[in-house]
Short mmCIF file of C-alpha atoms in Angstrom, two decimals:
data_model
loop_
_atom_site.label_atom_id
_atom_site.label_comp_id
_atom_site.label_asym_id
_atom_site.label_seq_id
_atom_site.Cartn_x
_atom_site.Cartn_y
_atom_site.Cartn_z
CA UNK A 1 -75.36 39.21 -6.54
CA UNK A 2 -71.76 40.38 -5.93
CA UNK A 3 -71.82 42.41 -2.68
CA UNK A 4 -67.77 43.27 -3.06
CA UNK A 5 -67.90 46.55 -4.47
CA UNK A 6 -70.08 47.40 -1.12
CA UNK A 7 -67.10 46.48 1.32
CA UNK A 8 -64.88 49.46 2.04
CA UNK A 9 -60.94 47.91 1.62
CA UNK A 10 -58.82 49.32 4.65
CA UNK A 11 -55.91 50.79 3.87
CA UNK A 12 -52.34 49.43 5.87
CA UNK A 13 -52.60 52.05 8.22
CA UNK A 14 -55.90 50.94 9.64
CA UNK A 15 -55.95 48.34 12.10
CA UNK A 16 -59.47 46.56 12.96
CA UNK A 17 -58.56 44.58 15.50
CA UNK A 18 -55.87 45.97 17.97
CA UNK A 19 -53.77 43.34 19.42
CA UNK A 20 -53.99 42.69 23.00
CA UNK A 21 -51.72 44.31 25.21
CA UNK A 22 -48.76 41.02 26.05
CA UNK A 23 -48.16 40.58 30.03
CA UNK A 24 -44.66 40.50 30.88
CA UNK A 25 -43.25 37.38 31.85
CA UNK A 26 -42.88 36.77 35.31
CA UNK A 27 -39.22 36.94 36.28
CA UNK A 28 -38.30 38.89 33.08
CA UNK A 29 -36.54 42.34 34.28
CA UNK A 30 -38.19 45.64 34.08
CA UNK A 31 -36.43 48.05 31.97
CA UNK A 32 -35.28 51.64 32.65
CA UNK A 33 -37.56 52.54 30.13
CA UNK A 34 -41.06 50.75 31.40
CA UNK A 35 -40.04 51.77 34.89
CA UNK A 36 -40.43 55.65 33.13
CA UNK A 37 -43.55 54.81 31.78
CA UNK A 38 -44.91 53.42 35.18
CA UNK A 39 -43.97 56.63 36.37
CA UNK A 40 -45.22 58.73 33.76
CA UNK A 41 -49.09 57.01 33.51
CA UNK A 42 -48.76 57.42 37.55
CA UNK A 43 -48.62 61.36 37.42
CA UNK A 44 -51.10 61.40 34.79
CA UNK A 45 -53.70 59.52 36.19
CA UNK A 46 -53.02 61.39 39.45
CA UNK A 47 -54.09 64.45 37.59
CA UNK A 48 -57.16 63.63 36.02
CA UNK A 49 -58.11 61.98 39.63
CA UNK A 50 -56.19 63.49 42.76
CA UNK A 51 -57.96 61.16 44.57
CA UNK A 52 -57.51 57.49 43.28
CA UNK A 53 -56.37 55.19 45.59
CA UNK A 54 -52.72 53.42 45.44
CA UNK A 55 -54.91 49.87 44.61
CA UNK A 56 -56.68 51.50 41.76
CA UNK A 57 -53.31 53.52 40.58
CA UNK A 58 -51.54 49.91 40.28
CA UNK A 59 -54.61 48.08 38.58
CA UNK A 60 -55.37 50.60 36.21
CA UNK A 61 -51.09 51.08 34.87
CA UNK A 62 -50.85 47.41 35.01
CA UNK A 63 -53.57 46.66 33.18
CA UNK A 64 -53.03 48.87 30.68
CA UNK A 65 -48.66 47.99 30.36
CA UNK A 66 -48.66 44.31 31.32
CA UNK A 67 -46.74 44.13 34.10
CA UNK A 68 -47.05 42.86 37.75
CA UNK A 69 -49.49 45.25 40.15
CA UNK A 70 -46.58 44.69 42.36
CA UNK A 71 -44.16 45.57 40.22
CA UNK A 72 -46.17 48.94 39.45
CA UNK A 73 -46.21 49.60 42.98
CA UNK A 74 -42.63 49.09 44.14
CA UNK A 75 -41.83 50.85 41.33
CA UNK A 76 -43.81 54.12 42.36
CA UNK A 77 -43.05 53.72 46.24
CA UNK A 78 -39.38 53.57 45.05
CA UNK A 79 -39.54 56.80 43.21
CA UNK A 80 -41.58 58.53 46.00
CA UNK A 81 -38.96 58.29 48.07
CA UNK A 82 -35.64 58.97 45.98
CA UNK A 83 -37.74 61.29 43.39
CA UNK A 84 -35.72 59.03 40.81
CA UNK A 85 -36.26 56.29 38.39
CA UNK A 86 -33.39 54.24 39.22
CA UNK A 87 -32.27 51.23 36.25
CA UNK A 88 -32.64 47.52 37.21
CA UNK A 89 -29.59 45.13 38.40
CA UNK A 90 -28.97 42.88 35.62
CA UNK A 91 -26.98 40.36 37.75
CA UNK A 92 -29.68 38.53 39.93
CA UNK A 93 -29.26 35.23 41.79
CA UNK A 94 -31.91 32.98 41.08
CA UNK A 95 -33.71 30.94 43.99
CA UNK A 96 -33.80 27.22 43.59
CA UNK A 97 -33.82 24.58 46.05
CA UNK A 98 -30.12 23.97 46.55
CA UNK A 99 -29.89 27.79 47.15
CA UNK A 100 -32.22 27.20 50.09
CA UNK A 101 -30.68 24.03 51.25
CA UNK A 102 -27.37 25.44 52.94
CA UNK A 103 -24.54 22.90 54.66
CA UNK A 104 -26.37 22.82 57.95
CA UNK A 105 -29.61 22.13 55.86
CA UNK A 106 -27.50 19.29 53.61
CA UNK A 107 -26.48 18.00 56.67
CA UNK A 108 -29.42 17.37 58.64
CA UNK A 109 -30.85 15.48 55.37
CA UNK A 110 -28.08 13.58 55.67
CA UNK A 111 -29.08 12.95 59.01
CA UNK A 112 -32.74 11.59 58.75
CA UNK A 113 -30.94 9.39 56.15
CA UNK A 114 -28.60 7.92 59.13
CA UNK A 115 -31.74 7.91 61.06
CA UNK A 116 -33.26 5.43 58.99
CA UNK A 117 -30.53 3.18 58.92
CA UNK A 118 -30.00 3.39 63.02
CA UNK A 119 -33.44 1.68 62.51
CA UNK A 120 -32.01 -0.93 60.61
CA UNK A 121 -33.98 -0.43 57.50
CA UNK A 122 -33.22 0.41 54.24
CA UNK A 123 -33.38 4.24 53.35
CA UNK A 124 -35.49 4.53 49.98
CA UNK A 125 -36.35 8.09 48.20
CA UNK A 126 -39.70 7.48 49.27
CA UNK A 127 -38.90 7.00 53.20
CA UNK A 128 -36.27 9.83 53.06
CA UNK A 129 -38.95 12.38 51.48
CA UNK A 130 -41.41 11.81 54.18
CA UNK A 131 -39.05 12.33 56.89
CA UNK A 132 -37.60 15.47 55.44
CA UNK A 133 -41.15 16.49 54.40
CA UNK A 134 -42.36 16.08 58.33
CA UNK A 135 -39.22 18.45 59.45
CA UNK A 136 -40.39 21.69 59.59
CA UNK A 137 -36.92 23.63 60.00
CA UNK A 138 -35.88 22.16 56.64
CA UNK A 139 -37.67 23.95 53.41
CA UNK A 140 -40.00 22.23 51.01
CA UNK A 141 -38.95 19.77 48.74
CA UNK A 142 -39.90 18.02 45.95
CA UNK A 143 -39.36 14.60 45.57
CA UNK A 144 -37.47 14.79 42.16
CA UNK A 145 -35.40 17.55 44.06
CA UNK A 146 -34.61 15.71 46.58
CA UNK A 147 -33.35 12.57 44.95
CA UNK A 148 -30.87 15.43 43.19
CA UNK A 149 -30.33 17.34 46.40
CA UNK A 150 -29.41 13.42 47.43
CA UNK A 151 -27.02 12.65 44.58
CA UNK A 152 -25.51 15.87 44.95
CA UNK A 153 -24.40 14.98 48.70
CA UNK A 154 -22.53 11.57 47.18
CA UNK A 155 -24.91 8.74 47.73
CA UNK A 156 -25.87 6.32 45.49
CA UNK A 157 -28.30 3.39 44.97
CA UNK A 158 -26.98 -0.08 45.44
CA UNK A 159 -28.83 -3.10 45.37
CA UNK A 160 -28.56 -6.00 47.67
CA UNK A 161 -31.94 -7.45 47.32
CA UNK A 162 -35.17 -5.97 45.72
CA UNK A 163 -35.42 -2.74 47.58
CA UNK A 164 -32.87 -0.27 46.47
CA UNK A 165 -30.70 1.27 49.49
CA UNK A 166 -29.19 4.41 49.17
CA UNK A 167 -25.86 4.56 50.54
CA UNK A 168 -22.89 7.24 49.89
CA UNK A 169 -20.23 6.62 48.05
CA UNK A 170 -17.46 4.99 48.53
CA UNK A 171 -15.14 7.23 48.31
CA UNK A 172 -16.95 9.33 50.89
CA UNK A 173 -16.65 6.24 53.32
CA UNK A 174 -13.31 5.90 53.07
CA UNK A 175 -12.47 9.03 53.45
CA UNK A 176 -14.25 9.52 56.46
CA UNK A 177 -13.59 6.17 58.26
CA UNK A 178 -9.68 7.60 57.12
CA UNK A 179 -10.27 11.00 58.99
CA UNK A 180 -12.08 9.33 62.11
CA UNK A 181 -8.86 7.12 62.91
CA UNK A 182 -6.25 9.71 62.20
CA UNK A 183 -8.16 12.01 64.48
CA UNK A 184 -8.26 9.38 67.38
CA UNK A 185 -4.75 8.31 67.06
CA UNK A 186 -3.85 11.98 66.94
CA UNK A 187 -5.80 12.28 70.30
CA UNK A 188 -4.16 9.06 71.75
CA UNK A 189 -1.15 10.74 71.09
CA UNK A 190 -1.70 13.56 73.27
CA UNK A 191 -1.56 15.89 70.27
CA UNK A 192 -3.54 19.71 70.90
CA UNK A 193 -6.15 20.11 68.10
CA UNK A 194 -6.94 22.91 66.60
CA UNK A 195 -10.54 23.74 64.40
CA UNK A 196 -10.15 26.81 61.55
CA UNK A 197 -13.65 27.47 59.57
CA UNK A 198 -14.76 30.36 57.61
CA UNK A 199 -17.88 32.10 57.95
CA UNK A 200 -20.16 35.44 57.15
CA UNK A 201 -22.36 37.71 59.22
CA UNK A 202 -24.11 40.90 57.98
CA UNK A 203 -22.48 43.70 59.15
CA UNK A 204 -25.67 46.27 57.89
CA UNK A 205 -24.20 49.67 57.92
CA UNK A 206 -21.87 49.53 60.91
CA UNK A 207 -18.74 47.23 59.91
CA UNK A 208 -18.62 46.07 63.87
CA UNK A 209 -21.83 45.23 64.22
CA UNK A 210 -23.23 41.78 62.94
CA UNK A 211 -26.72 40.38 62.65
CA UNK A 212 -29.19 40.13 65.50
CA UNK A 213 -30.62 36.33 65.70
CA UNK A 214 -34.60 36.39 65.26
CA UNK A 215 -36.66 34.46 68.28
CA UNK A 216 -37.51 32.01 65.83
CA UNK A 217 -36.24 28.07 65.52
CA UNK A 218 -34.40 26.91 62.68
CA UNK A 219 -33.20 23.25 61.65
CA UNK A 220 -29.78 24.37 63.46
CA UNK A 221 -31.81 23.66 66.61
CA UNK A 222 -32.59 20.42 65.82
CA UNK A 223 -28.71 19.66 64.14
CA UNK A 224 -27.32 21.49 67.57
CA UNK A 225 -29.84 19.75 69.66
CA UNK A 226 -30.88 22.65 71.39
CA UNK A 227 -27.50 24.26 72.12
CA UNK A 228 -28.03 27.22 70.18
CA UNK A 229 -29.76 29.50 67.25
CA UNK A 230 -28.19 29.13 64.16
CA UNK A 231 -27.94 31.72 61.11
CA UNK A 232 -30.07 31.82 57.80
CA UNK A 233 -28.72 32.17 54.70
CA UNK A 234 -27.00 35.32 53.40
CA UNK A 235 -29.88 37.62 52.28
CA UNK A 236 -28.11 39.70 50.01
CA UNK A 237 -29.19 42.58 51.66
CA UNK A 238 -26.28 45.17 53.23
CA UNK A 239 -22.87 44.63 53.93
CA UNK A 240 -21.91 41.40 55.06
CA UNK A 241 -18.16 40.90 56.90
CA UNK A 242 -16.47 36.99 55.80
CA UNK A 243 -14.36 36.51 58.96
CA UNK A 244 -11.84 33.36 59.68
CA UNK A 245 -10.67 31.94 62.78
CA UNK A 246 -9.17 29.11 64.89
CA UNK A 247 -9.96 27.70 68.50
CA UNK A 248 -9.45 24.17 70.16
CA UNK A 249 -10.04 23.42 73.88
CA UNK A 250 -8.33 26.33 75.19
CA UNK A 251 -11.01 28.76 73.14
CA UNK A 252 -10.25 31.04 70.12
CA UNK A 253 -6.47 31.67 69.33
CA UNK A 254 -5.42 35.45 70.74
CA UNK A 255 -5.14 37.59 67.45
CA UNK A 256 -6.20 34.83 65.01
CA UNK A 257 -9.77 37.00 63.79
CA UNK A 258 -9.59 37.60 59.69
CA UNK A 259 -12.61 39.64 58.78
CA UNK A 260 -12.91 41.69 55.75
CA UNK A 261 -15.81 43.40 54.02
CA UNK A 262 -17.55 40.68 51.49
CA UNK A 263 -17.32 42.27 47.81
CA UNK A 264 -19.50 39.97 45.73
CA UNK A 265 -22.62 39.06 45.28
CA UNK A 266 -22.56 35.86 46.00
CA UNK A 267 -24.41 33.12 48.32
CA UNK A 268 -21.53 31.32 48.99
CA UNK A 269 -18.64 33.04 51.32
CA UNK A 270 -15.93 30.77 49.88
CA UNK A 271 -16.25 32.80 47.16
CA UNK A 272 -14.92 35.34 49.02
CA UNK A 273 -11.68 33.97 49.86
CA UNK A 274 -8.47 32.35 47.89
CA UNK A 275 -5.40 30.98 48.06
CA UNK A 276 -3.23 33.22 48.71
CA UNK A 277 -4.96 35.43 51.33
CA UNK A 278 -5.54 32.14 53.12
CA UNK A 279 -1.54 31.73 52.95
CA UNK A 280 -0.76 34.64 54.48
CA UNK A 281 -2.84 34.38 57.22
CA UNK A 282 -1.49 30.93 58.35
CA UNK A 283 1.97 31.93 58.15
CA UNK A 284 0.74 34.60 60.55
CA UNK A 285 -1.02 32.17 62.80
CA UNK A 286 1.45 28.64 62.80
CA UNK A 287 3.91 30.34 65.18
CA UNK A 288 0.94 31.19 67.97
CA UNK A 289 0.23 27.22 67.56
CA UNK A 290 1.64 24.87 69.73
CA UNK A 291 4.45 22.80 68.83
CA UNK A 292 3.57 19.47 67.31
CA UNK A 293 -0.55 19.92 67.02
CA UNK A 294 -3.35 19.29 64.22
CA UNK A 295 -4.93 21.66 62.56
CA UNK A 296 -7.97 20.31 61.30
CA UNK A 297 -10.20 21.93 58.68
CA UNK A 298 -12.36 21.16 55.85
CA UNK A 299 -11.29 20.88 51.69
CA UNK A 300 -12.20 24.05 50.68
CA UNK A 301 -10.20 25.31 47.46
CA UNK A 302 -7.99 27.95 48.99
CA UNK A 303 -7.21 25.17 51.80
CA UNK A 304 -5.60 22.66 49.41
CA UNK A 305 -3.76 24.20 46.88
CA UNK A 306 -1.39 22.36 45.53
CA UNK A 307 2.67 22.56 45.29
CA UNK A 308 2.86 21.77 42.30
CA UNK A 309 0.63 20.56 39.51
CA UNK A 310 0.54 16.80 37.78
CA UNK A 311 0.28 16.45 34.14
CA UNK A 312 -3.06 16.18 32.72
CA UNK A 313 -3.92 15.25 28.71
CA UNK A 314 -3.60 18.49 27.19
CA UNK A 315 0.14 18.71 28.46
CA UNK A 316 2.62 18.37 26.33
CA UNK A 317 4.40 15.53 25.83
CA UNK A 318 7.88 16.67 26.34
CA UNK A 319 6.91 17.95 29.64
CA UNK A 320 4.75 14.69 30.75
CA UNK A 321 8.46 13.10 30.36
CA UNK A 322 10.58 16.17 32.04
CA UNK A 323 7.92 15.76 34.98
CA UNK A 324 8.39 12.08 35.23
CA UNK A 325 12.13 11.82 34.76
CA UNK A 326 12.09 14.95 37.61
CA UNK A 327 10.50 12.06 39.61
CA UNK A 328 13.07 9.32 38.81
CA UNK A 329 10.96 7.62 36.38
CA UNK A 330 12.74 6.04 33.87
CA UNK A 331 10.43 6.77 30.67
CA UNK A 332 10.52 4.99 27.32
CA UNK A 333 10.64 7.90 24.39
CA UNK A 334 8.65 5.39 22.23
CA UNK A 335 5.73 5.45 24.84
CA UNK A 336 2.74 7.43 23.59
CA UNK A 337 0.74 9.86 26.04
CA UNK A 338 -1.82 7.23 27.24
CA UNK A 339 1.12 5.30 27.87
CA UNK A 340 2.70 8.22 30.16
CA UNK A 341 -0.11 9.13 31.63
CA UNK A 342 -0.64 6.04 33.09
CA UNK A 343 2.81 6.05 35.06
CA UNK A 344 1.72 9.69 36.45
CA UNK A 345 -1.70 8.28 37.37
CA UNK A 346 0.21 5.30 39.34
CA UNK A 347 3.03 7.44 41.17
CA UNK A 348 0.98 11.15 41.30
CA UNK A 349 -0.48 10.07 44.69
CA UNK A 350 3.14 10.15 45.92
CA UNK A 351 3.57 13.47 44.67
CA UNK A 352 0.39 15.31 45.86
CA UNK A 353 1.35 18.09 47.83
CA UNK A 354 -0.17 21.02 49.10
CA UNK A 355 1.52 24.28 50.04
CA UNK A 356 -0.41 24.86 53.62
CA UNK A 357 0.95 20.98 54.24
CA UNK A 358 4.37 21.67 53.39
CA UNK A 359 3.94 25.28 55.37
CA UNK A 360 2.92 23.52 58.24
CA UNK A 361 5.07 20.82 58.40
CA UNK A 362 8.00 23.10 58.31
CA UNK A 363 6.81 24.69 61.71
CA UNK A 364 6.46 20.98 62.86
CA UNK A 365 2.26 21.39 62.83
CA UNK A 366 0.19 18.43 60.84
CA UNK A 367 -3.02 19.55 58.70
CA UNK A 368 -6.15 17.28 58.88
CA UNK A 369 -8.72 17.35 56.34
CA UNK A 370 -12.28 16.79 56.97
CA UNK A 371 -14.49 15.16 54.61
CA UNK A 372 -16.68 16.72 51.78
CA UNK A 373 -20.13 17.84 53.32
CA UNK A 374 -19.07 16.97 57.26
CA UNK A 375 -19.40 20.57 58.95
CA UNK A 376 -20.78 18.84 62.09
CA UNK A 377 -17.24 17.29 62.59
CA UNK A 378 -15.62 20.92 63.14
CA UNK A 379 -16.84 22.03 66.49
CA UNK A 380 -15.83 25.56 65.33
CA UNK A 381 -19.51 25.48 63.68
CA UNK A 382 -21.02 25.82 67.31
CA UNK A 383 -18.96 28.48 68.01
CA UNK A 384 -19.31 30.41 65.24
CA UNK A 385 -23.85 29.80 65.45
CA UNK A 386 -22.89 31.37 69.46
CA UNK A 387 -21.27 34.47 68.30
CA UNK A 388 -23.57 34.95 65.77
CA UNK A 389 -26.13 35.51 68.46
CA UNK A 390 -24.61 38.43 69.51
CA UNK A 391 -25.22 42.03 68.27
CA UNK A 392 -21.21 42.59 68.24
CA UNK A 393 -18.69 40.54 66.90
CA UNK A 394 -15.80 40.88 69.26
CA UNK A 395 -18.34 40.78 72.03
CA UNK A 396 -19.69 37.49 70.84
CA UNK A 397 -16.07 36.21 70.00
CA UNK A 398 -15.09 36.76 73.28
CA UNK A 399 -17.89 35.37 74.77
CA UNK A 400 -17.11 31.44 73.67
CA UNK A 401 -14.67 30.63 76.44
CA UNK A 402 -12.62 27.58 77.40
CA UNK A 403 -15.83 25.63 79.05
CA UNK A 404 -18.03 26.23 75.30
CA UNK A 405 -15.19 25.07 73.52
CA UNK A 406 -14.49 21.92 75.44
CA UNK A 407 -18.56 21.19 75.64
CA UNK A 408 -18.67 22.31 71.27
CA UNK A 409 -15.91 19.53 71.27
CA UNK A 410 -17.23 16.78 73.53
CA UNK A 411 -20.21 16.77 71.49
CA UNK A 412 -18.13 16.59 67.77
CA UNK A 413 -17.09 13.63 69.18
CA UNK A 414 -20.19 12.14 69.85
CA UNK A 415 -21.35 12.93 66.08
CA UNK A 416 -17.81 11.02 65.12
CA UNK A 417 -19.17 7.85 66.83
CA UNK A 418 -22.18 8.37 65.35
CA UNK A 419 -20.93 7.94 62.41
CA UNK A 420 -18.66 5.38 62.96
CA UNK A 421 -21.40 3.58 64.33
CA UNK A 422 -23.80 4.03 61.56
CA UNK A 423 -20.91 2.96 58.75
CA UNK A 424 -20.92 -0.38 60.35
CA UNK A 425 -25.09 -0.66 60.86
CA UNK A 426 -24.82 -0.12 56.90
CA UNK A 427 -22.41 -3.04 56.57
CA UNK A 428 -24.53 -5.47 58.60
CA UNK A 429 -27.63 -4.12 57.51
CA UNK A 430 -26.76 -4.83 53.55
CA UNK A 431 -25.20 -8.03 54.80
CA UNK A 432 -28.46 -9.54 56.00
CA UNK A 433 -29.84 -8.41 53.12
CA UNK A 434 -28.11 -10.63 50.81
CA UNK A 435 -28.33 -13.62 52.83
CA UNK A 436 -32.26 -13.19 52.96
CA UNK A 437 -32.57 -12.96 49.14
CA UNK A 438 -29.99 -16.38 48.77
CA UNK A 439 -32.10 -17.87 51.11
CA UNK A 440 -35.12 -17.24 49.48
CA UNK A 441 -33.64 -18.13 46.38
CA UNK A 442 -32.92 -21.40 47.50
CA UNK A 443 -35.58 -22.02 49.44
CA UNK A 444 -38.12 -20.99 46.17
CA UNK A 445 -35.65 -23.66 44.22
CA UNK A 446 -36.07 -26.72 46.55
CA UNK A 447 -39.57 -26.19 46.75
CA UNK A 448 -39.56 -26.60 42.75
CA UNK A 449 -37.49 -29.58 42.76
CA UNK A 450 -39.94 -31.23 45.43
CA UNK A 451 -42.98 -30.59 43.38
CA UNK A 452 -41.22 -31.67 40.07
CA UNK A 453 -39.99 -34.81 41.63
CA UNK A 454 -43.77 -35.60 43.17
CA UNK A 455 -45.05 -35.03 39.58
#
């Protein structure tokens, strides 16, 4: 028997089997619009039950919308107090690992790698990860993050035997075995140094006030060695002041404070800053200077623009040759680009100049670069991790005097033998390496000839 006449067709309007209500994705933004609704479902419920608690208000809305109970009740805490339903920031700064892991936090990873190797063993990801893992002032890491967070400070696996060593780069070496020299000769010398850093501090609502240091330990303790509190990373919260100075032995230079109001969003303060504003306050500062000194600072952008700018591939070719023939080169108009290009790689070294260099050198003062990622080379970090543990700027600038500078110093140098040091453990280290795996090589080879021969 056909039982389809007896089944009642719906018609579209009719739907049998409402579809469940879709959570919102965790991370996705609330709009304007849901935010109303919150509000809206709020008052209602609050007049069919005057009495509901907050925990049932938030469970029953975000049950019934799909979004966070949190969510729900920020949302109605934030409109009990402005009587508004305000529309979400669009622009938000996602949190990752490297967000977390600052240059003091880079730094002391760095560290624990030197660590292993002052044990005169090979650093692996595996031995690095469990002594990161086991310092509780750095945050938690994974692993596959670290290996990045690794590769992202320049070092790279080589492989002298069968374990893999991580070293850094070579360029990085250099570079640093470069600035260690030229900074002892420069001492030798009897040349003044001077330090010039940038940093931040949050100002909250009071432009001359800066943050007040919480009682609890950071891994700028451990990097400082117990001789002060350092700062955590921007929050993002109120107004934060990027200030720049200079100091050497004799303490911060008289008038040499640049601090203006940060304007973006942004966890990184060098943001904040560029070339030109960095100019003008050096031309303001060289003549305070003493005659003949270093000023030593780190690569930042701003710090090393350049005079002028070497060809690259997508400049023309007529100006490739006016550049070259500006140089003295004698150029070839048969020669293709690669061909040109390859005289400015050879002679652009010769040519690379910056405009601080030149500025300085004109007032008969000698710039000194740091190397990438080497903030605990520029005592001017201590000093800046003391005045951040005051609750006034000025106070706390004032406060690092002549003996804190020459103590901040005393111990940058004994991180620049460290280093030293550890660049050669590295060498030797590797060394002994290779002549364990050719000896076992040959030893595993005249053991084979000795059974073949007995055969």
């Amino acid at each position: 028997m056909d039982n389809s006449d007896n089944i009642e067709t719906a018609g579209p309007s009719v739907e049998l089997f409402p579809s469940p209500i879709r959570k919102n994705k965790r991370g996705k933004i609330v709009s304007s619009a849901e935010r109303l609704r919150i509000i809206n479902m709020y008052k209602a419920n609050l007049e069919k039950d005057p009495n509901m608690s907050m925990r049932s208000m938030r469970q029953t809305i975000s049950k019934c919308m799909g979004i966070g109970e949190s969510t729900v009740h920020r949302t109605i805490n934030e409109y009990k107090e402005t009587n508004t339903v305000t529309s979400p920031k669009r622009k938000r700064v996602r949190e990752n690992v490297f967000h977390l892991y600052d240059d003091f936090s880079r730094n002391a990873v760095r560290r624990h790698v030197h660590s292993i190797w002052f044990r005169r063993e090979i650093p692996t990801i595996d031995k690095i990860h469990k002594v990161v893992s086991d310092d509780d002032s750095l945050p938690a890491i994974s692993r596959t993050n670290l290996y990045k967070l690794i590769r992202d400070l320049d070092f790279r696996y080589c492989k002298p035997s069968r374990n893999s060593a991580l070293t850094e780069k070579n360029e990085i070496v250099v570079w640093r075995r470069r600035y260690l020299r030229t900074i002892r000769e420069y001492r030798e010398q009897g040349r003044h140094i001077y330090y010039l850093d940038e940093t931040w501090v949050n100002a909250g609502e009071c432009p001359n006030k800066v943050w007040v240091d919480s009682t609890i330990q950071s891994h700028r303790d451990a990097f400082l060695k117990g001789l002060t509190t350092g700062a955590p990373n921007p929050s993002g919260k109120g107004k934060r002041l990027i200030i720049l100075h200079i100091g050497s032995e004799d303490g911060f230079v008289p008038g040499g404070l640049l601090c203006f109001e940060s304007k973006k969003n942004s966890r990184d303060y060098h943001d904040e800053m560029n070339g030109q504003t960095f100019y003008e306050w050096m031309e303001n500062i060289l003549p305070q200077l003493r005659d003949n000194c270093v000023v030593v600072m780190d690569n930042a952008p701003y710090h090393s623009v350049k005079k002028e700018k070497s060809p690259t591939s997508s400049t023309r070719k007529a100006d490739i040759i006016k550049w070259l023939e500006d140089k003295g080169e004698a150029v070839d108009n048969t020669m293709v680009i690669p061909e040109l290009l390859n005289i400015v790689k050879r002679i652009k070294p010769l040519h690379n100049k910056y405009v601080i260099d030149e500025l300085a050198k004109a007032s008969n003062k000698t710039i000194l670069r740091l190397p990438p990622y080497h903030c605990e080379l520029n005592p001017i970090e201590l000093a800046w991790s003391s005045v951040k543990n005051h609750n006034l700027l000025i106070e706390g600038i004032e406060r690092v005097d002549q003996v804190m500078w020459k103590n901040f110093i005393e111990h940058t140098k004994k991180e620049e033998k460290k280093f030293w040091d550890v660049d050669n453990i590295v060498d030797e280290v590797l060394a002994a390496e290779v002549s364990n795996l050719r000896l076992t090589i040959t030893g595993d080879t005249s053991s084979s000839d000795s059974e073949s021969e007995s055969d």
